[in-house]
Amino acid sequence: MASTENEVRVSIKSDEDILSARQEGRELGVRLGFGPSELAMIATAISELARNLLLYARNGSLICWAIEREPKKGIVIQATDEGPGIPDVEAVLKDGYSTSGGLGLGLPGVRRMMDEFAIVSHKGRGTTVTTIKWKS
Amino acid sequence: MQVPILKQGQYLIASVQAALRDADLINLRDSLTEKVGTYRSRGVIVDVTALDVLDSFACRTLSDIATMIRLRGARTVIVGIQPEVAFSMVQLGLKLEGVATALDLEEGLEYMSRRTKRMDHGQHGK
């Protein structure tokens, strides 16, 4: 997977890849003109989503790209895996839910940090989480 | 990247210089827990000024460090959490409850000297 100026693509197979995704995503955020606290949220959201890929699906891909919906500009962060899928999407969006021992804050927290948030999950075929942060 | 751990009198100072992999955080936890015994340190200061992200894994590991160091008889203070990092942590629901924090290294050392003085006081029964 290769990243371009307006798109970041990182395949997530180890904790090292979480760092790369976070750094590349943050750099894209800088190029798109996001401020420091938005950049921190973008980097944190990437970190949480990429870790979910490792924890629940063993691997997957993290993609970020620039989006424009006049007059707003923003960044899309998308995490895709071909893992087991999430049986109960509503449940994982509740604070405190976890199936992997103590890291259940990820998804509801990411949803709070980002402006738009969607999950599509199919049992046995995988999960895609798509989030958008608009520039303030 | 390995985190350098400096011995400063009765304290250990772990100064995080760059973003850490999960494995680096685990190494930091283990070496602090061990070194606190080797150097008979009274306190551990973890400086995270350089970090632009503290995600759920990093917070859980910092919290584990504080607990393990306390079980070893010493104190931990986390210093240098940047304002935007604090903001993201709150959004994510990470509070680092029960873990002492201070603004920067100077405040952290100040906190340690107050805490360890009180420990001396208590131990000598006065």
Tab-separated table of C-alpha atoms in Angstrom:
chain	number	residue	atom	x	y	z
A	1	MET	CA	0.000	0.000	0.000
A	2	ALA	CA	1.340	3.416	-0.860
A	3	SER	CA	0.260	6.813	0.316
A	4	THR	CA	-0.079	9.876	-1.898
A	5	GLU	CA	-0.240	13.569	-1.043
A	6	ASN	CA	-4.001	13.560	-0.399
A	7	GLU	CA	-4.408	9.993	0.717
A	8	VAL	CA	-2.849	7.806	3.358
A	9	ARG	CA	-2.992	4.008	3.098
A	10	VAL	CA	-1.404	1.826	5.733
A	11	SER	CA	-1.938	-1.876	6.148
A	12	ILE	CA	-2.078	-2.733	9.827
A	13	LYS	CA	-0.323	-5.938	10.843
A	14	SER	CA	1.674	-4.880	13.928
A	15	ASP	CA	1.941	-2.171	16.583
A	16	GLU	CA	4.614	-0.538	14.426
A	17	ASP	CA	1.974	-0.016	11.706
A	18	ILE	CA	-0.312	1.743	14.204
A	19	LEU	CA	2.460	4.318	14.674
A	20	SER	CA	2.970	4.766	10.916
A	21	ALA	CA	-0.770	5.209	10.327
A	22	ARG	CA	-0.970	7.752	13.129
A	23	GLN	CA	2.019	9.725	11.877
A	24	GLU	CA	1.002	9.686	8.211
A	25	GLY	CA	-2.599	10.558	9.064
A	26	ARG	CA	-1.454	13.425	11.245
A	27	GLU	CA	0.802	14.738	8.461
A	28	LEU	CA	-2.160	14.658	6.074
A	29	GLY	CA	-4.125	16.620	8.692
A	30	VAL	CA	-1.324	19.196	8.842
A	31	ARG	CA	-1.370	19.522	5.019
A	32	LEU	CA	-5.143	20.020	5.139
A	33	GLY	CA	-4.719	22.855	7.657
A	34	PHE	CA	-6.186	21.313	10.836
A	35	GLY	CA	-5.316	22.992	14.175
A	36	PRO	CA	-3.408	21.346	17.055
A	37	SER	CA	-6.368	19.990	19.023
A	38	GLU	CA	-8.072	18.643	15.884
A	39	LEU	CA	-4.778	16.989	14.903
A	40	ALA	CA	-4.539	15.354	18.315
A	41	MET	CA	-8.078	13.991	17.881
A	42	ILE	CA	-7.329	12.749	14.361
A	43	ALA	CA	-4.163	10.981	15.546
A	44	THR	CA	-5.956	9.492	18.562
A	45	ALA	CA	-8.887	8.258	16.452
A	46	ILE	CA	-6.478	6.610	13.991
A	47	SER	CA	-4.638	4.974	16.875
A	48	GLU	CA	-7.835	3.520	18.361
A	49	LEU	CA	-9.256	2.323	15.030
A	50	ALA	CA	-5.946	0.786	13.952
A	51	ARG	CA	-5.626	-1.005	17.289
A	52	ASN	CA	-9.138	-2.424	16.897
A	53	LEU	CA	-8.030	-3.881	13.549
A	54	LEU	CA	-5.156	-5.669	15.280
A	55	LEU	CA	-7.168	-6.775	18.317
A	56	TYR	CA	-10.304	-8.056	16.621
A	57	ALA	CA	-9.308	-8.911	13.072
A	58	ARG	CA	-5.498	-9.383	13.356
A	59	ASN	CA	-5.016	-7.134	10.360
A	60	GLY	CA	-6.746	-4.673	8.114
A	61	SER	CA	-6.217	-1.360	6.444
A	62	LEU	CA	-6.379	2.221	7.598
A	63	ILE	CA	-7.078	4.801	4.920
A	64	CYS	CA	-7.382	8.581	5.275
A	65	TRP	CA	-8.282	11.042	2.558
A	66	ALA	CA	-9.305	14.646	2.066
A	67	ILE	CA	-13.012	15.387	1.594
A	68	GLU	CA	-14.860	18.500	0.514
A	69	ARG	CA	-18.585	19.106	0.982
A	70	GLU	CA	-19.056	22.794	0.221
A	71	PRO	CA	-18.375	24.876	2.208
A	72	LYS	CA	-16.780	22.335	4.553
A	73	LYS	CA	-13.407	20.662	4.240
A	74	GLY	CA	-12.353	17.670	6.225
A	75	ILE	CA	-10.605	14.347	6.556
A	76	VAL	CA	-12.084	10.872	6.274
A	77	ILE	CA	-10.568	8.121	8.389
A	78	GLN	CA	-11.617	4.612	7.427
A	79	ALA	CA	-10.641	1.297	9.001
A	80	THR	CA	-11.492	-1.892	7.106
A	81	ASP	CA	-10.962	-5.507	8.056
A	82	GLU	CA	-12.042	-8.942	6.926
A	83	GLY	CA	-12.364	-10.227	10.468
A	84	PRO	CA	-15.267	-11.958	12.216
A	85	GLY	CA	-17.526	-8.882	12.156
A	86	ILE	CA	-19.290	-7.243	15.092
A	87	PRO	CA	-22.375	-9.239	16.171
A	88	ASP	CA	-24.015	-6.341	18.017
A	89	VAL	CA	-22.966	-2.922	16.708
A	90	GLU	CA	-25.202	-1.065	19.198
A	91	ALA	CA	-23.442	-2.774	22.112
A	92	VAL	CA	-19.914	-1.818	21.033
A	93	LEU	CA	-21.009	1.810	20.853
A	94	LYS	CA	-21.803	1.840	24.562
A	95	ASP	CA	-19.049	3.075	26.893
A	96	GLY	CA	-17.394	0.287	28.821
A	97	TYR	CA	-18.211	-2.525	26.402
A	98	SER	CA	-15.242	-4.717	25.574
A	99	THR	CA	-14.569	-8.215	24.348
A	100	SER	CA	-10.789	-7.989	24.593
A	101	GLY	CA	-10.198	-7.091	28.220
A	102	GLY	CA	-10.228	-3.476	29.215
A	103	LEU	CA	-10.000	-1.647	25.924
A	104	GLY	CA	-13.679	-1.087	25.368
A	105	LEU	CA	-13.568	2.689	25.207
A	106	GLY	CA	-12.349	2.836	21.638
A	107	LEU	CA	-15.437	3.158	19.442
A	108	PRO	CA	-17.727	5.378	21.564
A	109	GLY	CA	-14.718	7.596	22.289
A	110	VAL	CA	-13.822	7.831	18.607
A	111	ARG	CA	-17.446	8.685	17.829
A	112	ARG	CA	-17.323	11.526	20.388
A	113	MET	CA	-14.087	12.866	18.926
A	114	MET	CA	-15.182	12.838	15.300
A	115	ASP	CA	-18.035	14.721	13.581
A	116	GLU	CA	-19.446	11.821	11.559
A	117	PHE	CA	-19.264	8.129	12.288
A	118	ALA	CA	-20.599	4.988	10.618
A	119	ILE	CA	-20.049	1.241	11.054
A	120	VAL	CA	-20.909	-1.427	8.526
A	121	SER	CA	-20.319	-4.959	9.734
A	122	HIS	CA	-21.168	-8.333	8.238
A	123	LYS	CA	-20.814	-11.510	10.248
A	124	GLY	CA	-17.841	-13.502	8.994
A	125	ARG	CA	-16.980	-10.951	6.314
A	126	GLY	CA	-15.578	-7.999	8.203
A	127	THR	CA	-16.141	-4.503	9.424
A	128	THR	CA	-15.667	-1.010	8.032
A	129	VAL	CA	-15.659	2.009	10.320
A	130	THR	CA	-15.812	5.361	8.533
A	131	THR	CA	-15.394	8.670	10.352
A	132	ILE	CA	-15.088	12.299	9.282
A	133	LYS	CA	-13.566	15.277	11.049
A	134	TRP	CA	-14.538	18.651	9.572
A	135	LYS	CA	-12.190	21.596	9.814
A	136	SER	CA	-13.484	24.203	12.243
B	1	MET	CA	12.283	3.393	20.485
B	2	GLN	CA	13.674	2.756	23.952
B	3	VAL	CA	12.868	5.384	26.587
B	4	PRO	CA	15.969	6.645	28.450
B	5	ILE	CA	15.662	6.348	32.229
B	6	LEU	CA	17.814	8.749	34.255
B	7	LYS	CA	18.628	8.365	37.918
B	8	GLN	CA	18.336	11.690	39.678
B	9	GLY	CA	19.044	11.321	43.391
B	10	GLN	CA	16.187	9.312	44.931
B	11	TYR	CA	14.115	9.447	41.768
B	12	LEU	CA	14.004	7.890	38.337
B	13	ILE	CA	13.090	10.113	35.414
B	14	ALA	CA	11.795	8.456	32.235
B	15	SER	CA	11.829	11.003	29.484
B	16	VAL	CA	9.756	9.919	26.482
B	17	GLN	CA	11.380	11.432	23.378
B	18	ALA	CA	9.180	10.227	20.526
B	19	ALA	CA	6.000	8.295	19.762
B	20	LEU	CA	6.118	4.799	21.284
B	21	ARG	CA	5.032	1.425	19.967
B	22	ASP	CA	2.954	-0.716	22.333
B	23	ALA	CA	6.016	-2.905	22.860
B	24	ASP	CA	8.102	0.138	23.894
B	25	LEU	CA	5.486	1.085	26.484
B	26	ILE	CA	5.572	-2.436	27.919
B	27	ASN	CA	9.383	-2.276	28.048
B	28	LEU	CA	9.195	1.052	29.854
B	29	ARG	CA	6.773	-0.430	32.401
B	30	ASP	CA	8.985	-3.439	33.043
B	31	SER	CA	12.271	-1.591	33.268
B	32	LEU	CA	10.864	1.067	35.633
B	33	THR	CA	9.410	-1.607	37.891
B	34	GLU	CA	12.780	-3.329	38.004
B	35	LYS	CA	15.016	-0.240	38.302
B	36	VAL	CA	13.013	1.126	41.223
B	37	GLY	CA	14.408	-1.847	43.156
B	38	THR	CA	17.929	-1.730	41.697
B	39	TYR	CA	18.388	1.927	42.668
B	40	ARG	CA	16.093	1.843	45.714
B	41	SER	CA	14.271	4.843	44.232
B	42	ARG	CA	11.532	6.657	46.113
B	43	GLY	CA	9.742	7.922	43.083
B	44	VAL	CA	9.333	7.716	39.314
B	45	ILE	CA	8.640	10.673	37.043
B	46	VAL	CA	7.404	9.904	33.524
B	47	ASP	CA	7.722	12.903	31.220
B	48	VAL	CA	5.325	12.706	28.251
B	49	THR	CA	5.815	16.297	27.016
B	50	ALA	CA	6.953	15.047	23.593
B	51	LEU	CA	3.850	12.886	22.977
B	52	ASP	CA	1.067	14.158	20.717
B	53	VAL	CA	-1.196	11.175	21.430
B	54	LEU	CA	-2.112	9.266	24.590
B	55	ASP	CA	-4.526	6.598	23.410
B	56	SER	CA	-6.319	3.929	25.443
B	57	PHE	CA	-3.336	1.569	25.385
B	58	ALA	CA	-0.850	4.248	26.484
B	59	CYS	CA	-3.159	5.397	29.299
B	60	ARG	CA	-3.733	1.875	30.511
B	61	THR	CA	0.019	1.233	30.543
B	62	LEU	CA	0.735	4.495	32.426
B	63	SER	CA	-1.904	3.519	34.932
B	64	ASP	CA	-0.330	0.042	35.280
B	65	ILE	CA	3.086	1.655	35.795
B	66	ALA	CA	1.722	3.836	38.613
B	67	THR	CA	0.095	0.834	40.295
B	68	MET	CA	3.134	-1.441	39.940
B	69	ILE	CA	5.515	1.252	41.222
B	70	ARG	CA	3.223	1.853	44.201
B	71	LEU	CA	3.214	-1.880	44.947
B	72	ARG	CA	7.025	-1.687	44.907
B	73	GLY	CA	6.832	1.015	47.594
B	74	ALA	CA	7.522	4.117	45.523
B	75	ARG	CA	5.464	6.885	43.908
B	76	THR	CA	4.795	7.832	40.281
B	77	VAL	CA	3.925	11.166	38.732
B	78	ILE	CA	3.162	11.722	35.024
B	79	VAL	CA	4.269	15.142	33.801
B	80	GLY	CA	3.877	17.182	30.635
B	81	ILE	CA	0.487	16.111	29.216
B	82	GLN	CA	-0.088	18.745	26.508
B	83	PRO	CA	-3.406	20.661	26.414
B	84	GLU	CA	-4.585	19.131	23.126
B	85	VAL	CA	-3.617	15.659	24.323
B	86	ALA	CA	-5.627	16.241	27.529
B	87	PHE	CA	-8.583	17.343	25.388
B	88	SER	CA	-8.473	14.185	23.252
B	89	MET	CA	-8.141	12.016	26.352
B	90	VAL	CA	-11.287	13.531	27.846
B	91	GLN	CA	-13.174	13.028	24.564
B	92	LEU	CA	-12.081	9.417	24.501
B	93	GLY	CA	-13.145	8.933	28.135
B	94	LEU	CA	-9.631	8.346	29.495
B	95	LYS	CA	-9.174	9.961	32.891
B	96	LEU	CA	-6.011	8.364	34.312
B	97	GLU	CA	-7.839	8.282	37.625
B	98	GLY	CA	-5.698	7.540	40.657
B	99	VAL	CA	-2.520	8.549	38.818
B	100	ALA	CA	-0.684	11.671	40.026
B	101	THR	CA	0.035	14.252	37.327
B	102	ALA	CA	1.946	17.531	37.277
B	103	LEU	CA	2.371	20.333	34.768
B	104	ASP	CA	6.019	19.743	33.935
B	105	LEU	CA	9.248	18.183	35.185
B	106	GLU	CA	9.864	21.009	37.683
B	107	GLU	CA	6.406	20.574	39.245
B	108	GLY	CA	6.867	16.807	39.166
B	109	LEU	CA	10.108	17.023	41.163
B	110	GLU	CA	8.411	19.398	43.604
B	111	TYR	CA	5.517	16.919	44.009
B	112	MET	CA	7.972	14.065	44.595
B	113	SER	CA	9.937	15.901	47.234
B	114	ARG	CA	6.708	16.721	49.111
B	115	ARG	CA	5.447	13.133	48.836
B	116	THR	CA	8.678	11.453	49.841
B	117	LYS	CA	9.255	13.900	52.724
B	118	ARG	CA	5.867	12.870	54.074
B	119	MET	CA	6.852	9.211	53.685
B	120	ASP	CA	10.045	9.857	55.733
B	121	HIS	CA	7.997	11.662	58.315
B	122	GLY	CA	5.591	8.762	58.605
B	123	GLN	CA	8.336	6.157	58.777
B	124	HIS	CA	10.138	7.911	61.610
B	125	GLY	CA	6.870	8.121	63.516
B	126	LYS	CA	6.787	11.846	63.969
